[in-house]
Coordinates of C-alpha atoms in Angstrom, one line a residue:
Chain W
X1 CA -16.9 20.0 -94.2
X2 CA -20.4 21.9 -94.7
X3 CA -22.5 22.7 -92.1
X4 CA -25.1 24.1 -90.8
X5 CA -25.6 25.9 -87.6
X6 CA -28.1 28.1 -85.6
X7 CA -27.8 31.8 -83.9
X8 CA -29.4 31.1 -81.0
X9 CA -28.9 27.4 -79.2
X10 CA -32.1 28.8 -76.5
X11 CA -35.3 30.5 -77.2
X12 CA -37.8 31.6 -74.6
X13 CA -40.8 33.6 -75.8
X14 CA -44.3 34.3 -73.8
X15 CA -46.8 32.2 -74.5
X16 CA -48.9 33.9 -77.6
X17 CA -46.4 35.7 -79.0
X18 CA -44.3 34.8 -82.2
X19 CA -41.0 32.6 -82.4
X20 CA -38.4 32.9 -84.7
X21 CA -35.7 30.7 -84.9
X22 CA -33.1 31.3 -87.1
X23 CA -30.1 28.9 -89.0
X24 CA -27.4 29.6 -91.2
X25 CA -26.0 27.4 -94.1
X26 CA -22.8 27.0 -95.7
X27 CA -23.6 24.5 -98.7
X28 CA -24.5 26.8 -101.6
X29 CA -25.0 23.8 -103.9
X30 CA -28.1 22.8 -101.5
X31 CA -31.1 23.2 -102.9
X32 CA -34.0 22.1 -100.2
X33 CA -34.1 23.2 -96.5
X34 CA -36.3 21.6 -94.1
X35 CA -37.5 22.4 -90.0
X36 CA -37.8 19.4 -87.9
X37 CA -39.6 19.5 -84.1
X38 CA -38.1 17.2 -81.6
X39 CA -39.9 16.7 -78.4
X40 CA -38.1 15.0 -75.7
X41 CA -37.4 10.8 -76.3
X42 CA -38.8 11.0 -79.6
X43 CA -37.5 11.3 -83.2
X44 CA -37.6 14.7 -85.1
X45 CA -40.8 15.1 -86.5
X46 CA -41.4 17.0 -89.9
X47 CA -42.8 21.0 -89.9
X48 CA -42.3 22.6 -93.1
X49 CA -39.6 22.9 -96.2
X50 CA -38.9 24.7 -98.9
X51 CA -37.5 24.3 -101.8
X52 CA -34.2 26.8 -103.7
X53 CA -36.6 28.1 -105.8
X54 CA -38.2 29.5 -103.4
X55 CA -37.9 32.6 -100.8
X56 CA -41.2 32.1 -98.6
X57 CA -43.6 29.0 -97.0
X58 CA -46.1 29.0 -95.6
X59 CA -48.2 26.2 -93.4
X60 CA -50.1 25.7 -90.7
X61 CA -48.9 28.6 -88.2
X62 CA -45.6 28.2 -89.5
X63 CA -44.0 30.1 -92.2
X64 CA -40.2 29.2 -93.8
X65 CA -38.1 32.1 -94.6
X66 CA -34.9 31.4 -97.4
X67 CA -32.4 34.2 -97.5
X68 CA -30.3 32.7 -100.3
X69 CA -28.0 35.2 -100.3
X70 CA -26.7 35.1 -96.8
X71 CA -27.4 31.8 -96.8
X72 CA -29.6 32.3 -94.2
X73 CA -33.2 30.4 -93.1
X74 CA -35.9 31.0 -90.5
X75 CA -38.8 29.6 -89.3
X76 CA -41.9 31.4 -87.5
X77 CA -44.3 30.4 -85.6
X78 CA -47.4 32.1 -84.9
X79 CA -49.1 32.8 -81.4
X80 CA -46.3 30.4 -79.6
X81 CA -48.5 27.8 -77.7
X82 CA -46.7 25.5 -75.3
X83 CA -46.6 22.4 -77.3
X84 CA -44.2 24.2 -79.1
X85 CA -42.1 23.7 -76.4
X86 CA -39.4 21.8 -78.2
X87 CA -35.7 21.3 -79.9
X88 CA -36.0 23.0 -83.6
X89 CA -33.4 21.8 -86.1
X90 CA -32.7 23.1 -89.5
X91 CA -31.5 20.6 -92.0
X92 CA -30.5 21.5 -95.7
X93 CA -30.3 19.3 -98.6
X94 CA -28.2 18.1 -101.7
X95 CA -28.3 15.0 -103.5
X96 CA -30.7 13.6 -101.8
X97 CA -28.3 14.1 -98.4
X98 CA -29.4 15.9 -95.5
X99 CA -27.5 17.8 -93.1
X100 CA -28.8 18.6 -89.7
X101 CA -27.8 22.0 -87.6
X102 CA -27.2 21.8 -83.9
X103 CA -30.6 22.8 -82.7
X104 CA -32.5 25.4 -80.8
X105 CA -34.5 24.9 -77.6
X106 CA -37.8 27.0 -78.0
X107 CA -39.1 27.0 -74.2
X108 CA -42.5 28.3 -73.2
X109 CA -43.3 31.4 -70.8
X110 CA -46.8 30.9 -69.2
Chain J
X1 CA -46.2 -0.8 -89.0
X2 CA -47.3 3.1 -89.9
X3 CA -43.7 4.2 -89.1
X4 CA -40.5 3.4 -88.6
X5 CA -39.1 1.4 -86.1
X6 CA -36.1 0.8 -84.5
X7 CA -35.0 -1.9 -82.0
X8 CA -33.4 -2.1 -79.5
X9 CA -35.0 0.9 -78.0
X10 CA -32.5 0.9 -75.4
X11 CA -28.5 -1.0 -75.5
X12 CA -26.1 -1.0 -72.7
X13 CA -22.5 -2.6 -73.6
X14 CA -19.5 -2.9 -71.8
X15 CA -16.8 -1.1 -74.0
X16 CA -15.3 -3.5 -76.6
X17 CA -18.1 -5.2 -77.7
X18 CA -19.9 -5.3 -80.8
X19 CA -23.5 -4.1 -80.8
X20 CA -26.4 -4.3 -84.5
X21 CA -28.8 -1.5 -84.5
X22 CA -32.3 -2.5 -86.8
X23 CA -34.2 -0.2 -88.4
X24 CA -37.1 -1.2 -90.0
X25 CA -38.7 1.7 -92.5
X26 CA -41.5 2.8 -94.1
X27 CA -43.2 -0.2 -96.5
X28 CA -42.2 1.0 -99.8
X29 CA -39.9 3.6 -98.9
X30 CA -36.5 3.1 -101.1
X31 CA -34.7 6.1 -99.1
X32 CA -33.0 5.5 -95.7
X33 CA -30.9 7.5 -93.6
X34 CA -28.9 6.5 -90.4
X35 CA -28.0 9.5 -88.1
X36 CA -26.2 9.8 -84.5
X37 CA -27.4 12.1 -81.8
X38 CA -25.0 12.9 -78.9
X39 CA -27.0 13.9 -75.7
X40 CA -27.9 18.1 -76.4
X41 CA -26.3 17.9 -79.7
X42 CA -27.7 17.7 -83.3
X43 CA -28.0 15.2 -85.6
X44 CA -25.2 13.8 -87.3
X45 CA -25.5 12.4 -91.2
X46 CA -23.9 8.4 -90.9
X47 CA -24.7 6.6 -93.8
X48 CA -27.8 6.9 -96.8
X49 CA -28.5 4.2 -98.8
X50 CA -31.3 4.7 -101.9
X51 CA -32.8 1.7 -103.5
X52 CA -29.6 -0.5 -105.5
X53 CA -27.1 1.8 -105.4
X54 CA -24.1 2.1 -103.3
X55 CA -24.1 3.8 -100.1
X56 CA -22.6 7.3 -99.2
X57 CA -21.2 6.0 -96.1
X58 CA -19.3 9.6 -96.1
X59 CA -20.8 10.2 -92.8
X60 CA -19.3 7.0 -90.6
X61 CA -16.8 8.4 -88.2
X62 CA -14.6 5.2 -88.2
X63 CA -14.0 1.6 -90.1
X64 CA -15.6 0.4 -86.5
X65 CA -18.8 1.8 -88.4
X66 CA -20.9 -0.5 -90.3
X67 CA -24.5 -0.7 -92.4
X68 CA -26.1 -3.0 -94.6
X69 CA -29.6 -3.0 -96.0
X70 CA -30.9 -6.0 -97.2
X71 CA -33.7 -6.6 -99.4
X72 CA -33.7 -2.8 -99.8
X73 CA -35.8 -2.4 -96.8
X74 CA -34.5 -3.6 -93.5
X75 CA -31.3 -2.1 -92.3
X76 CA -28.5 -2.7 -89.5
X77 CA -26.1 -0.1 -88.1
X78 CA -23.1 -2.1 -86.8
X79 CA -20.6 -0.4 -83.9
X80 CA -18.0 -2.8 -83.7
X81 CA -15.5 -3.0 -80.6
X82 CA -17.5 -0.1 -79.4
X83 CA -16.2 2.7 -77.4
X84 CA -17.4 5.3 -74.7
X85 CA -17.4 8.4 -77.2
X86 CA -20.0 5.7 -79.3
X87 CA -23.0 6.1 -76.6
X88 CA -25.8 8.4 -78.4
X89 CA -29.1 7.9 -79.4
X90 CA -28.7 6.0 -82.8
X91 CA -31.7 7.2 -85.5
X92 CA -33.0 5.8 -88.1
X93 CA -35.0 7.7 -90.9
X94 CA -36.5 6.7 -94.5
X95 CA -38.1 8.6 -97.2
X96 CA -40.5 7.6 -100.4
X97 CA -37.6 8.0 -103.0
X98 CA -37.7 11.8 -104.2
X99 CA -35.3 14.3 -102.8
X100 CA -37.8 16.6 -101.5
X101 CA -40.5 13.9 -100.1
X102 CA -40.6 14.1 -96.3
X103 CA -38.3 12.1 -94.3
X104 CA -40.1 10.5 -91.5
X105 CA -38.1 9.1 -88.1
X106 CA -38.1 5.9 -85.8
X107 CA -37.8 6.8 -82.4
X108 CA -34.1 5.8 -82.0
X109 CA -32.1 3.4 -80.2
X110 CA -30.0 5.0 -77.2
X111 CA -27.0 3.5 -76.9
X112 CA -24.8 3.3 -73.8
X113 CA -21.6 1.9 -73.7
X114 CA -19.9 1.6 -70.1

């Protein structure tokens, strides 16, 4: 069936500097991507889509990339603080369904 | 309520039994989404049900799977003669109606089946 998956299950970056987390799709026929945060216990929480249309995002420290391509979608964060310290999961989208990947653990160096 | 919830928060079972899952979403919210998360693992699509029309239930892993939504707002995820491989943290999500409006998530309901 489609999917979509991550490169990198872990990520630990220094405090300050910039995360990028990256996710691959399979499901050319999707046409909206979205990041979720998950912090420990709790449900994912919204950070940012985009839409097909689209190759670039941007929000509030956080920008979307959409390599359409190669199928390909990232999400930065700017000057990494340690609330980010969380699971990230790319989802994409098709008829109103929504796929999740497998997650990436961004973890916080002091 | 502001968000969604979801009760039980927590469900232990002994194996074999039946166990319902609530979720009650956003007021107004015609878009709702059931999803299972196995401990480290991602989330995996169950069942989607928009407004009056029929479910995509593509996502139920087994007839042992069950959900209804009545009144198109509350739902119930129904695990019948559960199993070990069924423990996971059950979640619940709903959205306004749109394909692209945010879908917003109830904490879950972990499920443990001994």
């Amino acid at each position: 069936g489609e999917s979509v998956g991550l490169h990198l299950p872990t990520l630990s970056v220094q405090e300050g500097d910039n995360s990028i987390i990256n996710c691959a799709y399979s499901n050319s026929a999707s046409d909206y991507f979205i990041w979720y945060k998950q912090e420990s216990g709790k449900g994912p929480q919204f950070i940012i889509d985009i839409r097909s249309n689209m190759d670039k995002r941007q929000g509030q420290r956080v920008t979307v990339l959409l390599n359409k391509t190669v199928k390909h979608l990232s999400l930065q964060i700017a000057a990494t603080q340690p609330g980010d310290s969380a699971v990230y999961f790319c989802a994409e989208s098709w008829a109103s369904k929504i796929i999740f990947g497998s997650g990436t653990r961004l973890s916080i160096r002091p | 309520g502001a968000g969604v919830s979801q009760s039980p928060s927590n469900k232990v079972t002994e194996k074999g039994k039946d166990v319902e899952l609530r979720c009650d979403p956003i007021s107004g919210h015609t878009a709702l989404y059931w999803y299972r998360q196995s401990l480290g693992q991602g989330l995996e699509f169950l069942i989607y049900f928009q407004g009056n029309s029929a479910p995509d239930k593509s996502g139920l892993p087994s007839d042992r799977f069950s959900a209804e939504r009545t009144g198109g707002s509350v739902s119930t995820l129904t695990i019948q003669r559960t199993q070990q491989e069924d423990s996971a943290v059950y979640l619940c999500a709903s959205r306004k109606g749109q394909s692209t409006d945010t879908q917003y998530f109830g904490p879950g309901t972990r499920l443990t089946v001994l």
